[in-house]
Amino acid sequence: DELDAIGSQRLKIATSGDREVQRTLMQLLSELDGFEQRGDVKIIGATNRVDILDPALLRPGRFDRMIYFPIPDELTRKSIFKIHTRSLKVEEAIDFKRLVNLTEGATGADIKAICTEAGMFAIRKEAESIVSKDFLEAIDKVMKKIQDKWEESRLYS
């Protein structure tokens, strides 16, 4: 995960930290090429910044196949909310459609964090179940980038 942390494009002007990252990249490239066959070993890397990866990483024989995992759509976000609230005591009146609409652009990890944080809000209040307000506060905390959208939706509730 976060292959871009050590596999970003090499720079001509670099700090000592950048040079260390470049040395790490060179070692990784060397290991990927190797001197012997790897047999059935598969190497998988993940990044959300494929645009900054060094082209040498993407040449045949290294990380030569890319599989794109898009941001979850509405139906998928709803399913992710259901999965992560399955074992939680959640008020029946939760409007998951509203939560889904407020989390456009969220990843599965973001939604999991929202569910966890909503549970923490309920625990801190010593509540018996998680209510809509807990989810809305969790969205605000976890998804700062959608705060304006959340504020707009509160005007119409």
mmCIF file of C-alpha atoms in Angstrom:
data_model
loop_
_atom_site.group_PDB
_atom_site.id
_atom_site.type_symbol
_atom_site.label_atom_id
_atom_site.label_comp_id
_atom_site.label_asym_id
_atom_site.label_seq_id
_atom_site.Cartn_x
_atom_site.Cartn_y
_atom_site.Cartn_z
ATOM 1 C CA ASP A 1 0.000 0.000 0.000
ATOM 2 C CA GLU A 2 1.141 3.579 -0.683
ATOM 3 C CA LEU A 3 3.637 2.494 -3.342
ATOM 4 C CA ASP A 4 3.959 6.166 -4.292
ATOM 5 C CA ALA A 5 5.764 6.820 -0.986
ATOM 6 C CA ILE A 6 8.881 5.081 -2.329
ATOM 7 C CA GLY A 7 8.067 4.854 -6.029
ATOM 8 C CA SER A 8 7.508 8.449 -7.066
ATOM 9 C CA GLN A 9 9.279 9.899 -10.076
ATOM 10 C CA ARG A 10 12.941 10.639 -9.534
ATOM 11 C CA LEU A 11 13.953 14.282 -9.334
ATOM 12 C CA LYS A 12 17.158 15.951 -10.540
ATOM 13 C CA ILE A 13 17.277 18.331 -7.578
ATOM 14 C CA ALA A 14 16.652 16.539 -4.330
ATOM 15 C CA THR A 15 17.065 16.881 -0.594
ATOM 16 C CA SER A 16 18.889 14.222 1.382
ATOM 17 C CA GLY A 17 15.486 12.708 2.222
ATOM 18 C CA ASP A 18 14.559 12.588 -1.460
ATOM 19 C CA ARG A 19 17.880 10.913 -2.259
ATOM 20 C CA GLU A 20 17.159 8.249 0.363
ATOM 21 C CA VAL A 21 13.750 7.580 -1.185
ATOM 22 C CA GLN A 22 15.430 7.340 -4.600
ATOM 23 C CA ARG A 23 17.963 4.823 -3.253
ATOM 24 C CA THR A 24 15.062 2.801 -1.839
ATOM 25 C CA LEU A 25 13.339 2.929 -5.240
ATOM 26 C CA MET A 26 16.517 1.762 -6.980
ATOM 27 C CA GLN A 27 16.793 -1.158 -4.555
ATOM 28 C CA LEU A 28 13.132 -2.061 -5.143
ATOM 29 C CA LEU A 29 13.653 -1.988 -8.923
ATOM 30 C CA SER A 30 16.705 -4.197 -8.527
ATOM 31 C CA GLU A 31 14.774 -6.668 -6.365
ATOM 32 C CA LEU A 32 11.877 -6.718 -8.827
ATOM 33 C CA ASP A 33 14.264 -7.556 -11.668
ATOM 34 C CA GLY A 34 16.187 -10.070 -9.578
ATOM 35 C CA PHE A 35 18.631 -12.623 -10.885
ATOM 36 C CA GLU A 36 16.428 -15.679 -10.465
ATOM 37 C CA GLN A 37 12.880 -16.582 -11.378
ATOM 38 C CA ARG A 38 10.373 -15.893 -8.603
ATOM 39 C CA GLY A 39 8.223 -18.922 -9.382
ATOM 40 C CA ASP A 40 4.625 -18.399 -8.317
ATOM 41 C CA VAL A 41 5.358 -15.276 -6.288
ATOM 42 C CA LYS A 42 3.137 -12.337 -7.205
ATOM 43 C CA ILE A 43 3.985 -8.821 -6.108
ATOM 44 C CA ILE A 44 1.151 -6.356 -5.643
ATOM 45 C CA GLY A 45 1.454 -2.640 -5.041
ATOM 46 C CA ALA A 46 -1.293 -0.141 -4.307
ATOM 47 C CA THR A 47 -1.483 3.614 -4.683
ATOM 48 C CA ASN A 48 -4.039 6.319 -5.170
ATOM 49 C CA ARG A 49 -1.419 8.426 -7.006
ATOM 50 C CA VAL A 50 -0.503 6.394 -10.081
ATOM 51 C CA ASP A 51 0.220 9.694 -11.848
ATOM 52 C CA ILE A 52 3.405 10.269 -9.818
ATOM 53 C CA LEU A 53 4.878 6.754 -10.034
ATOM 54 C CA ASP A 54 8.273 6.435 -11.653
ATOM 55 C CA PRO A 55 7.830 4.994 -15.178
ATOM 56 C CA ALA A 56 10.526 2.409 -14.416
ATOM 57 C CA LEU A 57 8.141 0.764 -11.926
ATOM 58 C CA LEU A 58 5.507 0.294 -14.611
ATOM 59 C CA ARG A 59 7.577 -1.360 -17.287
ATOM 60 C CA PRO A 60 6.963 -5.020 -18.258
ATOM 61 C CA GLY A 61 8.198 -7.512 -15.695
ATOM 62 C CA ARG A 62 7.698 -5.162 -12.773
ATOM 63 C CA PHE A 63 4.298 -3.628 -11.981
ATOM 64 C CA ASP A 64 3.062 -4.077 -15.515
ATOM 65 C CA ARG A 65 -0.641 -4.635 -14.910
ATOM 66 C CA MET A 66 -2.933 -2.027 -13.398
ATOM 67 C CA ILE A 67 -6.331 -2.720 -11.907
ATOM 68 C CA TYR A 68 -8.406 0.357 -11.182
ATOM 69 C CA PHE A 69 -10.666 0.377 -8.122
ATOM 70 C CA PRO A 70 -12.984 3.374 -8.407
ATOM 71 C CA ILE A 71 -14.465 5.373 -5.548
ATOM 72 C CA PRO A 72 -17.653 3.573 -4.414
ATOM 73 C CA ASP A 73 -20.891 4.673 -6.052
ATOM 74 C CA GLU A 74 -24.131 5.283 -4.098
ATOM 75 C CA LEU A 75 -25.235 1.646 -4.023
ATOM 76 C CA THR A 76 -21.793 0.485 -2.953
ATOM 77 C CA ARG A 77 -21.524 3.144 -0.227
ATOM 78 C CA LYS A 78 -24.899 2.030 1.136
ATOM 79 C CA SER A 79 -23.669 -1.583 1.196
ATOM 80 C CA ILE A 80 -20.486 -0.508 2.970
ATOM 81 C CA PHE A 81 -22.518 1.378 5.589
ATOM 82 C CA LYS A 82 -24.668 -1.745 6.107
ATOM 83 C CA ILE A 83 -21.590 -3.959 6.497
ATOM 84 C CA HIS A 84 -19.952 -1.665 9.052
ATOM 85 C CA THR A 85 -23.120 -1.073 11.088
ATOM 86 C CA ARG A 86 -24.230 -4.715 11.121
ATOM 87 C CA SER A 87 -22.716 -5.418 14.534
ATOM 88 C CA LEU A 88 -23.547 -1.984 15.993
ATOM 89 C CA LYS A 89 -26.672 -0.996 17.851
ATOM 90 C CA VAL A 90 -28.077 1.577 15.439
ATOM 91 C CA GLU A 91 -31.353 3.468 15.755
ATOM 92 C CA GLU A 92 -33.856 2.059 13.247
ATOM 93 C CA ALA A 93 -34.719 5.508 11.913
ATOM 94 C CA ILE A 94 -31.238 6.107 10.473
ATOM 95 C CA ASP A 95 -31.597 7.581 6.981
ATOM 96 C CA PHE A 96 -28.852 5.672 5.160
ATOM 97 C CA LYS A 97 -29.804 7.362 1.886
ATOM 98 C CA ARG A 98 -28.904 10.713 3.456
ATOM 99 C CA LEU A 99 -25.615 9.327 4.787
ATOM 100 C CA VAL A 100 -24.829 7.963 1.327
ATOM 101 C CA ASN A 101 -25.551 11.350 -0.254
ATOM 102 C CA LEU A 102 -23.332 13.134 2.270
ATOM 103 C CA THR A 103 -20.389 10.822 1.637
ATOM 104 C CA GLU A 104 -19.976 11.249 -2.110
ATOM 105 C CA GLY A 105 -16.285 10.772 -2.868
ATOM 106 C CA ALA A 106 -15.690 8.716 0.284
ATOM 107 C CA THR A 107 -13.698 5.515 0.138
ATOM 108 C CA GLY A 108 -14.663 2.301 1.897
ATOM 109 C CA ALA A 109 -12.080 3.130 4.562
ATOM 110 C CA ASP A 110 -13.659 6.572 5.040
ATOM 111 C CA ILE A 111 -17.081 4.995 5.568
ATOM 112 C CA LYS A 112 -15.675 2.465 8.024
ATOM 113 C CA ALA A 113 -14.057 5.341 9.945
ATOM 114 C CA ILE A 114 -17.379 7.218 9.935
ATOM 115 C CA CYS A 115 -19.197 4.204 11.407
ATOM 116 C CA THR A 116 -16.504 3.705 14.050
ATOM 117 C CA GLU A 117 -16.511 7.391 14.948
ATOM 118 C CA ALA A 118 -20.332 7.463 15.144
ATOM 119 C CA GLY A 119 -20.099 4.595 17.622
ATOM 120 C CA MET A 120 -17.539 6.522 19.648
ATOM 121 C CA PHE A 121 -19.818 9.574 19.773
ATOM 122 C CA ALA A 122 -22.631 7.364 21.116
ATOM 123 C CA ILE A 123 -20.332 5.753 23.706
ATOM 124 C CA ARG A 124 -19.132 9.149 24.944
ATOM 125 C CA LYS A 125 -22.763 10.201 25.469
ATOM 126 C CA GLU A 126 -23.472 6.860 27.174
ATOM 127 C CA ALA A 127 -26.287 6.364 24.661
ATOM 128 C CA GLU A 128 -27.929 3.001 24.124
ATOM 129 C CA SER A 129 -27.728 3.233 20.344
ATOM 130 C CA ILE A 130 -26.153 5.246 17.561
ATOM 131 C CA VAL A 131 -28.460 7.970 16.239
ATOM 132 C CA SER A 132 -28.426 10.098 13.085
ATOM 133 C CA LYS A 133 -26.681 12.970 14.849
ATOM 134 C CA ASP A 134 -23.767 10.650 15.720
ATOM 135 C CA PHE A 135 -23.329 9.771 12.046
ATOM 136 C CA LEU A 136 -23.571 13.402 10.965
ATOM 137 C CA GLU A 137 -20.931 14.422 13.511
ATOM 138 C CA ALA A 138 -18.735 11.529 12.396
ATOM 139 C CA ILE A 139 -19.059 12.593 8.769
ATOM 140 C CA ASP A 140 -18.070 16.115 9.752
ATOM 141 C CA LYS A 141 -15.039 14.845 11.625
ATOM 142 C CA VAL A 142 -13.865 12.211 9.137
ATOM 143 C CA MET A 143 -14.787 13.950 5.904
ATOM 144 C CA LYS A 144 -13.732 17.577 6.359
ATOM 145 C CA LYS A 145 -13.835 18.046 2.611
ATOM 146 C CA ILE A 146 -17.638 17.605 2.546
ATOM 147 C CA GLN A 147 -18.359 19.896 5.496
ATOM 148 C CA ASP A 148 -19.949 22.565 3.262
ATOM 149 C CA LYS A 149 -22.293 19.998 1.742
ATOM 150 C CA TRP A 150 -23.265 18.774 5.224
ATOM 151 C CA GLU A 151 -23.999 22.325 6.373
ATOM 152 C CA GLU A 152 -26.239 22.860 3.343
ATOM 153 C CA SER A 153 -28.171 19.648 4.027
ATOM 154 C CA ARG A 154 -28.797 20.698 7.667
ATOM 155 C CA LEU A 155 -30.658 23.770 6.409
ATOM 156 C CA TYR A 156 -33.276 21.559 4.772
ATOM 157 C CA SER A 157 -33.765 18.956 7.515
#
